[in-house]
């Protein structure tokens, strides 16, 4: 894992919405030199977010090569439950394309986040204020651990997941890639959650969730579409 102190290149943040604002705030807290933000919404071009300008859309990256700049994913997940996994996948496709072109996505770890010994933190992972990762956990590329979310020991969180604010995952939990776990949800120890799943906010998950399932409630049950 690349530590923040090893980052020597300026940072460009992709996106200029609410999530990008939090990502930018973390970068500024860490003392990182943020060059600009990008956004495909032309109405945002020329605006400033926390004092940093939105210069244009992603095409400006052609002028800022991977040898001089690193990137952070600021595209949000959204709040439409029917689109959450699609948004996560869209973010990951952008990440994969740019990563293949040589751009690095360093992990961004808020100073108030905690990462214990023996953890593996992937490329582009974002750990926001108050989040905790306990010993021997693995967090996959581009996953978000949002405000005050906690992952207990020996857990594996796949790629491109969103662990929303206030989520609590017990020890030895296995979460598949491209999964959204909603605000305040609780995942009991030793639970396995399949890829492309959605756990609704405030749910209590006490049994494993299959691939692509959406569950909600206390205890959580499958939502029939």
mmCIF file with all atom_site columns, C-alpha atoms in Angstrom:
data_model
loop_
_atom_site.group_PDB
_atom_site.id
_atom_site.type_symbol
_atom_site.label_atom_id
_atom_site.label_alt_id
_atom_site.label_comp_id
_atom_site.label_asym_id
_atom_site.label_entity_id
_atom_site.label_seq_id
_atom_site.pdbx_PDB_ins_code
_atom_site.Cartn_x
_atom_site.Cartn_y
_atom_site.Cartn_z
_atom_site.occupancy
_atom_site.B_iso_or_equiv
_atom_site.pdbx_formal_charge
_atom_site.auth_seq_id
_atom_site.auth_comp_id
_atom_site.auth_asym_id
_atom_site.auth_atom_id
_atom_site.pdbx_PDB_model_num
ATOM 1   C CA . UNK A 1 1   ? 0.000   0.000   0.000   1.00 0.00 ? 1   UNK A CA 1
ATOM 2   C CA . UNK A 1 2   ? 1.275   3.447   -0.895  1.00 0.00 ? 2   UNK A CA 1
ATOM 3   C CA . UNK A 1 3   ? 1.235   5.701   2.137   1.00 0.00 ? 3   UNK A CA 1
ATOM 4   C CA . UNK A 1 4   ? 0.130   9.292   1.875   1.00 0.00 ? 4   UNK A CA 1
ATOM 5   C CA . UNK A 1 5   ? 3.613   10.533  2.756   1.00 0.00 ? 5   UNK A CA 1
ATOM 6   C CA . UNK A 1 6   ? 4.988   8.750   -0.339  1.00 0.00 ? 6   UNK A CA 1
ATOM 7   C CA . UNK A 1 7   ? 2.709   10.675  -2.699  1.00 0.00 ? 7   UNK A CA 1
ATOM 8   C CA . UNK A 1 8   ? 4.899   13.125  -4.592  1.00 0.00 ? 8   UNK A CA 1
ATOM 9   C CA . UNK A 1 9   ? 2.665   13.890  -7.582  1.00 0.00 ? 9   UNK A CA 1
ATOM 10  C CA . UNK A 1 10  ? -0.236  16.360  -7.615  1.00 0.00 ? 10  UNK A CA 1
ATOM 11  C CA . UNK A 1 11  ? -3.732  14.875  -7.588  1.00 0.00 ? 11  UNK A CA 1
ATOM 12  C CA . UNK A 1 12  ? -6.667  15.289  -9.986  1.00 0.00 ? 12  UNK A CA 1
ATOM 13  C CA . UNK A 1 13  ? -10.135 14.343  -8.723  1.00 0.00 ? 13  UNK A CA 1
ATOM 14  C CA . UNK A 1 14  ? -12.645 12.872  -11.183 1.00 0.00 ? 14  UNK A CA 1
ATOM 15  C CA . UNK A 1 15  ? -16.080 14.351  -10.483 1.00 0.00 ? 15  UNK A CA 1
ATOM 16  C CA . UNK A 1 16  ? -17.250 17.508  -8.763  1.00 0.00 ? 16  UNK A CA 1
ATOM 17  C CA . UNK A 1 17  ? -20.362 16.453  -6.833  1.00 0.00 ? 17  UNK A CA 1
ATOM 18  C CA . UNK A 1 18  ? -20.952 15.658  -3.184  1.00 0.00 ? 18  UNK A CA 1
ATOM 19  C CA . UNK A 1 19  ? -18.720 12.598  -3.050  1.00 0.00 ? 19  UNK A CA 1
ATOM 20  C CA . UNK A 1 20  ? -15.911 14.475  -4.800  1.00 0.00 ? 20  UNK A CA 1
ATOM 21  C CA . UNK A 1 21  ? -16.183 17.188  -2.157  1.00 0.00 ? 21  UNK A CA 1
ATOM 22  C CA . UNK A 1 22  ? -15.530 14.644  0.607   1.00 0.00 ? 22  UNK A CA 1
ATOM 23  C CA . UNK A 1 23  ? -12.649 13.090  -1.349  1.00 0.00 ? 23  UNK A CA 1
ATOM 24  C CA . UNK A 1 24  ? -11.162 16.541  -1.861  1.00 0.00 ? 24  UNK A CA 1
ATOM 25  C CA . UNK A 1 25  ? -11.543 17.327  1.832   1.00 0.00 ? 25  UNK A CA 1
ATOM 26  C CA . UNK A 1 26  ? -9.587  14.172  2.744   1.00 0.00 ? 26  UNK A CA 1
ATOM 27  C CA . UNK A 1 27  ? -6.843  15.048  0.265   1.00 0.00 ? 27  UNK A CA 1
ATOM 28  C CA . UNK A 1 28  ? -6.551  18.574  1.643   1.00 0.00 ? 28  UNK A CA 1
ATOM 29  C CA . UNK A 1 29  ? -6.463  17.226  5.225   1.00 0.00 ? 29  UNK A CA 1
ATOM 30  C CA . UNK A 1 30  ? -3.532  15.067  4.175   1.00 0.00 ? 30  UNK A CA 1
ATOM 31  C CA . UNK A 1 31  ? -1.708  18.037  2.671   1.00 0.00 ? 31  UNK A CA 1
ATOM 32  C CA . UNK A 1 32  ? -1.888  16.652  -0.867  1.00 0.00 ? 32  UNK A CA 1
ATOM 33  C CA . UNK A 1 33  ? -1.439  19.087  -3.751  1.00 0.00 ? 33  UNK A CA 1
ATOM 34  C CA . UNK A 1 34  ? -4.742  18.930  -5.637  1.00 0.00 ? 34  UNK A CA 1
ATOM 35  C CA . UNK A 1 35  ? -4.423  20.326  -9.162  1.00 0.00 ? 35  UNK A CA 1
ATOM 36  C CA . UNK A 1 36  ? -8.097  20.411  -10.142 1.00 0.00 ? 36  UNK A CA 1
ATOM 37  C CA . UNK A 1 37  ? -11.371 18.521  -10.432 1.00 0.00 ? 37  UNK A CA 1
ATOM 38  C CA . UNK A 1 38  ? -13.040 17.309  -13.614 1.00 0.00 ? 38  UNK A CA 1
ATOM 39  C CA . UNK A 1 39  ? -16.710 16.793  -14.381 1.00 0.00 ? 39  UNK A CA 1
ATOM 40  C CA . UNK A 1 40  ? -18.678 15.923  -17.502 1.00 0.00 ? 40  UNK A CA 1
ATOM 41  C CA . UNK A 1 41  ? -21.380 18.443  -16.523 1.00 0.00 ? 41  UNK A CA 1
ATOM 42  C CA . UNK A 1 42  ? -20.385 21.590  -18.417 1.00 0.00 ? 42  UNK A CA 1
ATOM 43  C CA . UNK A 1 43  ? -22.377 23.749  -15.990 1.00 0.00 ? 43  UNK A CA 1
ATOM 44  C CA . UNK A 1 44  ? -19.797 22.981  -13.309 1.00 0.00 ? 44  UNK A CA 1
ATOM 45  C CA . UNK A 1 45  ? -16.802 24.002  -15.390 1.00 0.00 ? 45  UNK A CA 1
ATOM 46  C CA . UNK A 1 46  ? -15.099 27.042  -13.903 1.00 0.00 ? 46  UNK A CA 1
ATOM 47  C CA . UNK A 1 47  ? -16.709 26.549  -10.497 1.00 0.00 ? 47  UNK A CA 1
ATOM 48  C CA . UNK A 1 48  ? -14.650 25.937  -7.380  1.00 0.00 ? 48  UNK A CA 1
ATOM 49  C CA . UNK A 1 49  ? -15.078 23.173  -4.816  1.00 0.00 ? 49  UNK A CA 1
ATOM 50  C CA . UNK A 1 50  ? -13.423 23.969  -1.489  1.00 0.00 ? 50  UNK A CA 1
ATOM 51  C CA . UNK A 1 51  ? -11.285 26.467  -3.388  1.00 0.00 ? 51  UNK A CA 1
ATOM 52  C CA . UNK A 1 52  ? -10.186 24.033  -6.139  1.00 0.00 ? 52  UNK A CA 1
ATOM 53  C CA . UNK A 1 53  ? -11.332 24.687  -9.715  1.00 0.00 ? 53  UNK A CA 1
ATOM 54  C CA . UNK A 1 54  ? -13.331 22.348  -11.950 1.00 0.00 ? 54  UNK A CA 1
ATOM 55  C CA . UNK A 1 55  ? -11.281 22.726  -15.127 1.00 0.00 ? 55  UNK A CA 1
ATOM 56  C CA . UNK A 1 56  ? -13.320 20.670  -17.587 1.00 0.00 ? 56  UNK A CA 1
ATOM 57  C CA . UNK A 1 57  ? -14.368 17.116  -18.386 1.00 0.00 ? 57  UNK A CA 1
ATOM 58  C CA . UNK A 1 58  ? -12.201 13.998  -18.386 1.00 0.00 ? 58  UNK A CA 1
ATOM 59  C CA . UNK A 1 59  ? -10.688 14.938  -21.742 1.00 0.00 ? 59  UNK A CA 1
ATOM 60  C CA . UNK A 1 60  ? -8.359  17.378  -19.983 1.00 0.00 ? 60  UNK A CA 1
ATOM 61  C CA . UNK A 1 61  ? -6.466  14.338  -18.701 1.00 0.00 ? 61  UNK A CA 1
ATOM 62  C CA . UNK A 1 62  ? -4.809  14.240  -22.122 1.00 0.00 ? 62  UNK A CA 1
ATOM 63  C CA . UNK A 1 63  ? -2.886  17.323  -21.036 1.00 0.00 ? 63  UNK A CA 1
ATOM 64  C CA . UNK A 1 64  ? -2.027  15.852  -17.630 1.00 0.00 ? 64  UNK A CA 1
ATOM 65  C CA . UNK A 1 65  ? -0.161  12.599  -18.166 1.00 0.00 ? 65  UNK A CA 1
ATOM 66  C CA . UNK A 1 66  ? 0.259   9.764   -15.659 1.00 0.00 ? 66  UNK A CA 1
ATOM 67  C CA . UNK A 1 67  ? 3.947   10.576  -15.322 1.00 0.00 ? 67  UNK A CA 1
ATOM 68  C CA . UNK A 1 68  ? 3.062   13.880  -13.632 1.00 0.00 ? 68  UNK A CA 1
ATOM 69  C CA . UNK A 1 69  ? -0.309  13.365  -11.915 1.00 0.00 ? 69  UNK A CA 1
ATOM 70  C CA . UNK A 1 70  ? -2.233  10.807  -9.878  1.00 0.00 ? 70  UNK A CA 1
ATOM 71  C CA . UNK A 1 71  ? -6.016  10.425  -9.780  1.00 0.00 ? 71  UNK A CA 1
ATOM 72  C CA . UNK A 1 72  ? -8.765  10.035  -7.197  1.00 0.00 ? 72  UNK A CA 1
ATOM 73  C CA . UNK A 1 73  ? -12.274 8.804   -7.955  1.00 0.00 ? 73  UNK A CA 1
ATOM 74  C CA . UNK A 1 74  ? -14.814 11.447  -7.010  1.00 0.00 ? 74  UNK A CA 1
ATOM 75  C CA . UNK A 1 75  ? -17.781 10.065  -8.931  1.00 0.00 ? 75  UNK A CA 1
ATOM 76  C CA . UNK A 1 76  ? -20.585 9.333   -6.483  1.00 0.00 ? 76  UNK A CA 1
ATOM 77  C CA . UNK A 1 77  ? -22.656 6.227   -5.964  1.00 0.00 ? 77  UNK A CA 1
ATOM 78  C CA . UNK A 1 78  ? -26.026 7.996   -5.847  1.00 0.00 ? 78  UNK A CA 1
ATOM 79  C CA . UNK A 1 79  ? -29.105 7.209   -3.772  1.00 0.00 ? 79  UNK A CA 1
ATOM 80  C CA . UNK A 1 80  ? -31.395 5.398   -6.228  1.00 0.00 ? 80  UNK A CA 1
ATOM 81  C CA . UNK A 1 81  ? -31.543 1.827   -4.900  1.00 0.00 ? 81  UNK A CA 1
ATOM 82  C CA . UNK A 1 82  ? -32.276 0.465   -8.368  1.00 0.00 ? 82  UNK A CA 1
ATOM 83  C CA . UNK A 1 83  ? -29.082 1.960   -9.761  1.00 0.00 ? 83  UNK A CA 1
ATOM 84  C CA . UNK A 1 84  ? -26.531 1.464   -6.967  1.00 0.00 ? 84  UNK A CA 1
ATOM 85  C CA . UNK A 1 85  ? -24.682 -1.538  -8.367  1.00 0.00 ? 85  UNK A CA 1
ATOM 86  C CA . UNK A 1 86  ? -24.743 0.007   -11.860 1.00 0.00 ? 86  UNK A CA 1
ATOM 87  C CA . UNK A 1 87  ? -23.133 3.173   -10.488 1.00 0.00 ? 87  UNK A CA 1
ATOM 88  C CA . UNK A 1 88  ? -20.463 1.143   -8.707  1.00 0.00 ? 88  UNK A CA 1
ATOM 89  C CA . UNK A 1 89  ? -19.730 -0.725  -11.922 1.00 0.00 ? 89  UNK A CA 1
ATOM 90  C CA . UNK A 1 90  ? -19.570 2.516   -13.911 1.00 0.00 ? 90  UNK A CA 1
ATOM 91  C CA . UNK A 1 91  ? -17.031 3.963   -11.477 1.00 0.00 ? 91  UNK A CA 1
ATOM 92  C CA . UNK A 1 92  ? -14.943 0.806   -11.709 1.00 0.00 ? 92  UNK A CA 1
ATOM 93  C CA . UNK A 1 93  ? -14.941 0.847   -15.522 1.00 0.00 ? 93  UNK A CA 1
ATOM 94  C CA . UNK A 1 94  ? -13.588 4.416   -15.480 1.00 0.00 ? 94  UNK A CA 1
ATOM 95  C CA . UNK A 1 95  ? -10.950 3.378   -12.935 1.00 0.00 ? 95  UNK A CA 1
ATOM 96  C CA . UNK A 1 96  ? -9.929  0.294   -14.938 1.00 0.00 ? 96  UNK A CA 1
ATOM 97  C CA . UNK A 1 97  ? -9.590  2.226   -18.193 1.00 0.00 ? 97  UNK A CA 1
ATOM 98  C CA . UNK A 1 98  ? -7.433  4.971   -16.691 1.00 0.00 ? 98  UNK A CA 1
ATOM 99  C CA . UNK A 1 99  ? -5.394  2.518   -14.612 1.00 0.00 ? 99  UNK A CA 1
ATOM 100 C CA . UNK A 1 100 ? -4.592  0.612   -17.813 1.00 0.00 ? 100 UNK A CA 1
ATOM 101 C CA . UNK A 1 101 ? -3.299  3.883   -19.284 1.00 0.00 ? 101 UNK A CA 1
ATOM 102 C CA . UNK A 1 102 ? -0.766  4.196   -16.473 1.00 0.00 ? 102 UNK A CA 1
ATOM 103 C CA . UNK A 1 103 ? -2.590  6.465   -14.033 1.00 0.00 ? 103 UNK A CA 1
ATOM 104 C CA . UNK A 1 104 ? -2.177  5.586   -10.367 1.00 0.00 ? 104 UNK A CA 1
ATOM 105 C CA . UNK A 1 105 ? -5.048  5.823   -7.888  1.00 0.00 ? 105 UNK A CA 1
ATOM 106 C CA . UNK A 1 106 ? -3.437  6.010   -4.443  1.00 0.00 ? 106 UNK A CA 1
ATOM 107 C CA . UNK A 1 107 ? -5.549  5.067   -1.412  1.00 0.00 ? 107 UNK A CA 1
ATOM 108 C CA . UNK A 1 108 ? -6.885  8.067   0.476   1.00 0.00 ? 108 UNK A CA 1
ATOM 109 C CA . UNK A 1 109 ? -7.073  7.472   4.219   1.00 0.00 ? 109 UNK A CA 1
ATOM 110 C CA . UNK A 1 110 ? -8.452  10.216  6.449   1.00 0.00 ? 110 UNK A CA 1
ATOM 111 C CA . UNK A 1 111 ? -6.213  11.056  9.434   1.00 0.00 ? 111 UNK A CA 1
ATOM 112 C CA . UNK A 1 112 ? -9.075  10.011  11.752  1.00 0.00 ? 112 UNK A CA 1
ATOM 113 C CA . UNK A 1 113 ? -9.486  6.597   10.086  1.00 0.00 ? 113 UNK A CA 1
ATOM 114 C CA . UNK A 1 114 ? -7.822  3.547   11.606  1.00 0.00 ? 114 UNK A CA 1
ATOM 115 C CA . UNK A 1 115 ? -6.071  0.695   9.788   1.00 0.00 ? 115 UNK A CA 1
ATOM 116 C CA . UNK A 1 116 ? -4.688  -2.083  11.973  1.00 0.00 ? 116 UNK A CA 1
ATOM 117 C CA . UNK A 1 117 ? -1.724  -4.371  11.356  1.00 0.00 ? 117 UNK A CA 1
ATOM 118 C CA . UNK A 1 118 ? -1.718  -6.941  8.575   1.00 0.00 ? 118 UNK A CA 1
ATOM 119 C CA . UNK A 1 119 ? -4.276  -5.232  6.345   1.00 0.00 ? 119 UNK A CA 1
ATOM 120 C CA . UNK A 1 120 ? -4.112  -5.022  2.557   1.00 0.00 ? 120 UNK A CA 1
ATOM 121 C CA . UNK A 1 121 ? -5.581  -1.814  1.122   1.00 0.00 ? 121 UNK A CA 1
ATOM 122 C CA . UNK A 1 122 ? -6.146  -1.746  -2.644  1.00 0.00 ? 122 UNK A CA 1
ATOM 123 C CA . UNK A 1 123 ? -5.676  0.941   -5.266  1.00 0.00 ? 123 UNK A CA 1
ATOM 124 C CA . UNK A 1 124 ? -8.067  3.873   -5.048  1.00 0.00 ? 124 UNK A CA 1
ATOM 125 C CA . UNK A 1 125 ? -9.574  2.788   -1.722  1.00 0.00 ? 125 UNK A CA 1
ATOM 126 C CA . UNK A 1 126 ? -11.154 5.653   0.242   1.00 0.00 ? 126 UNK A CA 1
ATOM 127 C CA . UNK A 1 127 ? -11.374 5.468   4.038   1.00 0.00 ? 127 UNK A CA 1
ATOM 128 C CA . UNK A 1 128 ? -13.319 8.407   5.424   1.00 0.00 ? 128 UNK A CA 1
ATOM 129 C CA . UNK A 1 129 ? -13.287 9.974   8.875   1.00 0.00 ? 129 UNK A CA 1
ATOM 130 C CA . UNK A 1 130 ? -13.948 7.578   11.756  1.00 0.00 ? 130 UNK A CA 1
ATOM 131 C CA . UNK A 1 131 ? -13.789 4.428   9.638   1.00 0.00 ? 131 UNK A CA 1
ATOM 132 C CA . UNK A 1 132 ? -11.930 1.461   11.134  1.00 0.00 ? 132 UNK A CA 1
ATOM 133 C CA . UNK A 1 133 ? -10.306 -1.583  9.541   1.00 0.00 ? 133 UNK A CA 1
ATOM 134 C CA . UNK A 1 134 ? -9.224  -4.176  12.094  1.00 0.00 ? 134 UNK A CA 1
ATOM 135 C CA . UNK A 1 135 ? -6.273  -6.646  11.739  1.00 0.00 ? 135 UNK A CA 1
ATOM 136 C CA . UNK A 1 136 ? -5.762  -8.905  8.736   1.00 0.00 ? 136 UNK A CA 1
ATOM 137 C CA . UNK A 1 137 ? -8.510  -7.439  6.574   1.00 0.00 ? 137 UNK A CA 1
ATOM 138 C CA . UNK A 1 138 ? -8.367  -6.987  2.815   1.00 0.00 ? 138 UNK A CA 1
ATOM 139 C CA . UNK A 1 139 ? -10.079 -4.054  1.106   1.00 0.00 ? 139 UNK A CA 1
ATOM 140 C CA . UNK A 1 140 ? -10.357 -4.335  -2.685  1.00 0.00 ? 140 UNK A CA 1
ATOM 141 C CA . UNK A 1 141 ? -9.576  -1.699  -5.311  1.00 0.00 ? 141 UNK A CA 1
ATOM 142 C CA . UNK A 1 142 ? -11.791 1.415   -5.412  1.00 0.00 ? 142 UNK A CA 1
ATOM 143 C CA . UNK A 1 143 ? -13.898 0.410   -2.408  1.00 0.00 ? 143 UNK A CA 1
ATOM 144 C CA . UNK A 1 144 ? -15.299 3.197   -0.210  1.00 0.00 ? 144 UNK A CA 1
ATOM 145 C CA . UNK A 1 145 ? -15.428 2.863   3.557   1.00 0.00 ? 145 UNK A CA 1
ATOM 146 C CA . UNK A 1 146 ? -17.629 5.801   4.415   1.00 0.00 ? 146 UNK A CA 1
ATOM 147 C CA . UNK A 1 147 ? -17.850 7.842   7.604   1.00 0.00 ? 147 UNK A CA 1
ATOM 148 C CA . UNK A 1 148 ? -17.643 5.732   10.814  1.00 0.00 ? 148 UNK A CA 1
ATOM 149 C CA . UNK A 1 149 ? -17.985 2.406   9.018   1.00 0.00 ? 149 UNK A CA 1
ATOM 150 C CA . UNK A 1 150 ? -16.109 -0.451  10.694  1.00 0.00 ? 150 UNK A CA 1
ATOM 151 C CA . UNK A 1 151 ? -14.749 -3.750  9.411   1.00 0.00 ? 151 UNK A CA 1
ATOM 152 C CA . UNK A 1 152 ? -13.661 -6.256  12.034  1.00 0.00 ? 152 UNK A CA 1
ATOM 153 C CA . UNK A 1 153 ? -10.753 -8.713  11.914  1.00 0.00 ? 153 UNK A CA 1
ATOM 154 C CA . UNK A 1 154 ? -10.034 -11.133 9.064   1.00 0.00 ? 154 UNK A CA 1
ATOM 155 C CA . UNK A 1 155 ? -12.719 -9.757  6.767   1.00 0.00 ? 155 UNK A CA 1
ATOM 156 C CA . UNK A 1 156 ? -12.502 -9.433  2.988   1.00 0.00 ? 156 UNK A CA 1
ATOM 157 C CA . UNK A 1 157 ? -14.261 -6.612  1.143   1.00 0.00 ? 157 UNK A CA 1
ATOM 158 C CA . UNK A 1 158 ? -14.195 -6.987  -2.630  1.00 0.00 ? 158 UNK A CA 1
ATOM 159 C CA . UNK A 1 159 ? -13.498 -4.440  -5.335  1.00 0.00 ? 159 UNK A CA 1
ATOM 160 C CA . UNK A 1 160 ? -15.717 -1.424  -6.064  1.00 0.00 ? 160 UNK A CA 1
ATOM 161 C CA . UNK A 1 161 ? -17.896 -1.776  -2.971  1.00 0.00 ? 161 UNK A CA 1
ATOM 162 C CA . UNK A 1 162 ? -19.579 1.033   -1.074  1.00 0.00 ? 162 UNK A CA 1
ATOM 163 C CA . UNK A 1 163 ? -19.747 0.541   2.681   1.00 0.00 ? 163 UNK A CA 1
ATOM 164 C CA . UNK A 1 164 ? -22.003 3.418   3.725   1.00 0.00 ? 164 UNK A CA 1
ATOM 165 C CA . UNK A 1 165 ? -21.731 5.562   6.882   1.00 0.00 ? 165 UNK A CA 1
ATOM 166 C CA . UNK A 1 166 ? -22.198 3.770   10.172  1.00 0.00 ? 166 UNK A CA 1
ATOM 167 C CA . UNK A 1 167 ? -22.028 0.206   8.813   1.00 0.00 ? 167 UNK A CA 1
ATOM 168 C CA . UNK A 1 168 ? -20.719 -2.433  11.224  1.00 0.00 ? 168 UNK A CA 1
ATOM 169 C CA . UNK A 1 169 ? -19.219 -5.647  9.833   1.00 0.00 ? 169 UNK A CA 1
ATOM 170 C CA . UNK A 1 170 ? -18.273 -8.399  12.290  1.00 0.00 ? 170 UNK A CA 1
ATOM 171 C CA . UNK A 1 171 ? -15.158 -10.529 12.033  1.00 0.00 ? 171 UNK A CA 1
ATOM 172 C CA . UNK A 1 172 ? -14.479 -12.844 9.083   1.00 0.00 ? 172 UNK A CA 1
ATOM 173 C CA . UNK A 1 173 ? -17.135 -11.275 6.868   1.00 0.00 ? 173 UNK A CA 1
ATOM 174 C CA . UNK A 1 174 ? -16.713 -11.789 3.109   1.00 0.00 ? 174 UNK A CA 1
ATOM 175 C CA . UNK A 1 175 ? -18.307 -9.164  0.863   1.00 0.00 ? 175 UNK A CA 1
ATOM 176 C CA . UNK A 1 176 ? -18.290 -9.708  -2.902  1.00 0.00 ? 176 UNK A CA 1
ATOM 177 C CA . UNK A 1 177 ? -17.289 -7.016  -5.367  1.00 0.00 ? 177 UNK A CA 1
ATOM 178 C CA . UNK A 1 178 ? -19.647 -4.312  -6.606  1.00 0.00 ? 178 UNK A CA 1
ATOM 179 C CA . UNK A 1 179 ? -21.820 -4.496  -3.485  1.00 0.00 ? 179 UNK A CA 1
ATOM 180 C CA . UNK A 1 180 ? -23.555 -1.664  -1.632  1.00 0.00 ? 180 UNK A CA 1
ATOM 181 C CA . UNK A 1 181 ? -24.141 -1.895  2.120   1.00 0.00 ? 181 UNK A CA 1
ATOM 182 C CA . UNK A 1 182 ? -26.498 0.881   3.246   1.00 0.00 ? 182 UNK A CA 1
ATOM 183 C CA . UNK A 1 183 ? -26.215 3.298   6.135   1.00 0.00 ? 183 UNK A CA 1
ATOM 184 C CA . UNK A 1 184 ? -26.236 1.806   9.615   1.00 0.00 ? 184 UNK A CA 1
ATOM 185 C CA . UNK A 1 185 ? -26.481 -1.826  8.468   1.00 0.00 ? 185 UNK A CA 1
ATOM 186 C CA . UNK A 1 186 ? -25.012 -4.564  10.667  1.00 0.00 ? 186 UNK A CA 1
ATOM 187 C CA . UNK A 1 187 ? -23.377 -7.674  9.212   1.00 0.00 ? 187 UNK A CA 1
ATOM 188 C CA . UNK A 1 188 ? -22.875 -10.439 11.787  1.00 0.00 ? 188 UNK A CA 1
ATOM 189 C CA . UNK A 1 189 ? -19.578 -12.385 11.915  1.00 0.00 ? 189 UNK A CA 1
ATOM 190 C CA . UNK A 1 190 ? -18.767 -15.093 9.358   1.00 0.00 ? 190 UNK A CA 1
ATOM 191 C CA . UNK A 1 191 ? -21.421 -13.906 6.888   1.00 0.00 ? 191 UNK A CA 1
ATOM 192 C CA . UNK A 1 192 ? -20.773 -14.131 3.148   1.00 0.00 ? 192 UNK A CA 1
ATOM 193 C CA . UNK A 1 193 ? -22.359 -11.570 0.823   1.00 0.00 ? 193 UNK A CA 1
ATOM 194 C CA . UNK A 1 194 ? -22.328 -12.293 -2.912  1.00 0.00 ? 194 UNK A CA 1
ATOM 195 C CA . UNK A 1 195 ? -21.210 -9.916  -5.651  1.00 0.00 ? 195 UNK A CA 1
ATOM 196 C CA . UNK A 1 196 ? -23.581 -7.245  -7.015  1.00 0.00 ? 196 UNK A CA 1
ATOM 197 C CA . UNK A 1 197 ? -25.720 -7.311  -3.860  1.00 0.00 ? 197 UNK A CA 1
ATOM 198 C CA . UNK A 1 198 ? -27.535 -4.504  -2.060  1.00 0.00 ? 198 UNK A CA 1
ATOM 199 C CA . UNK A 1 199 ? -27.991 -4.423  1.705   1.00 0.00 ? 199 UNK A CA 1
ATOM 200 C CA . UNK A 1 200 ? -30.600 -1.816  2.613   1.00 0.00 ? 200 UNK A CA 1
ATOM 201 C CA . UNK A 1 201 ? -29.930 0.800   5.279   1.00 0.00 ? 201 UNK A CA 1
ATOM 202 C CA . UNK A 1 202 ? -30.333 -0.276  8.917   1.00 0.00 ? 202 UNK A CA 1
ATOM 203 C CA . UNK A 1 203 ? -30.618 -3.959  7.999   1.00 0.00 ? 203 UNK A CA 1
ATOM 204 C CA . UNK A 1 204 ? -29.365 -6.746  10.267  1.00 0.00 ? 204 UNK A CA 1
ATOM 205 C CA . UNK A 1 205 ? -27.785 -9.469  8.148   1.00 0.00 ? 205 UNK A CA 1
ATOM 206 C CA . UNK A 1 206 ? -27.627 -12.757 10.069  1.00 0.00 ? 206 UNK A CA 1
ATOM 207 C CA . UNK A 1 207 ? -27.338 -15.181 7.151   1.00 0.00 ? 207 UNK A CA 1
ATOM 208 C CA . UNK A 1 208 ? -25.443 -15.213 3.895   1.00 0.00 ? 208 UNK A CA 1
ATOM 209 C CA . UNK A 1 209 ? -26.658 -13.244 0.874   1.00 0.00 ? 209 UNK A CA 1
ATOM 210 C CA . UNK A 1 210 ? -26.550 -14.735 -2.617  1.00 0.00 ? 210 UNK A CA 1
ATOM 211 C CA . UNK A 1 211 ? -25.119 -13.065 -5.724  1.00 0.00 ? 211 UNK A CA 1
ATOM 212 C CA . UNK A 1 212 ? -27.237 -10.150 -6.910  1.00 0.00 ? 212 UNK A CA 1
ATOM 213 C CA . UNK A 1 213 ? -29.721 -10.250 -4.049  1.00 0.00 ? 213 UNK A CA 1
ATOM 214 C CA . UNK A 1 214 ? -31.224 -7.198  -2.393  1.00 0.00 ? 214 UNK A CA 1
ATOM 215 C CA . UNK A 1 215 ? -32.082 -7.652  1.271   1.00 0.00 ? 215 UNK A CA 1
ATOM 216 C CA . UNK A 1 216 ? -33.579 -5.417  3.922   1.00 0.00 ? 216 UNK A CA 1
ATOM 217 C CA . UNK A 1 217 ? -35.044 -5.535  7.417   1.00 0.00 ? 217 UNK A CA 1
ATOM 218 C CA . UNK A 1 218 ? -34.215 -6.897  10.867  1.00 0.00 ? 218 UNK A CA 1
ATOM 219 C CA . UNK A 1 219 ? -33.396 -9.656  10.302  1.00 0.00 ? 219 UNK A CA 1
ATOM 220 C CA . UNK A 1 220 ? -32.696 -9.026  6.623   1.00 0.00 ? 220 UNK A CA 1
ATOM 221 C CA . UNK A 1 221 ? -34.836 -10.800 4.052   1.00 0.00 ? 221 UNK A CA 1
ATOM 222 C CA . UNK A 1 222 ? -34.723 -10.865 0.259   1.00 0.00 ? 222 UNK A CA 1
ATOM 223 C CA . UNK A 1 223 ? -36.692 -8.084  -1.416  1.00 0.00 ? 223 UNK A CA 1
ATOM 224 C CA . UNK A 1 224 ? -38.904 -9.439  -4.162  1.00 0.00 ? 224 UNK A CA 1
ATOM 225 C CA . UNK A 1 225 ? -38.792 -7.119  -7.181  1.00 0.00 ? 225 UNK A CA 1
#
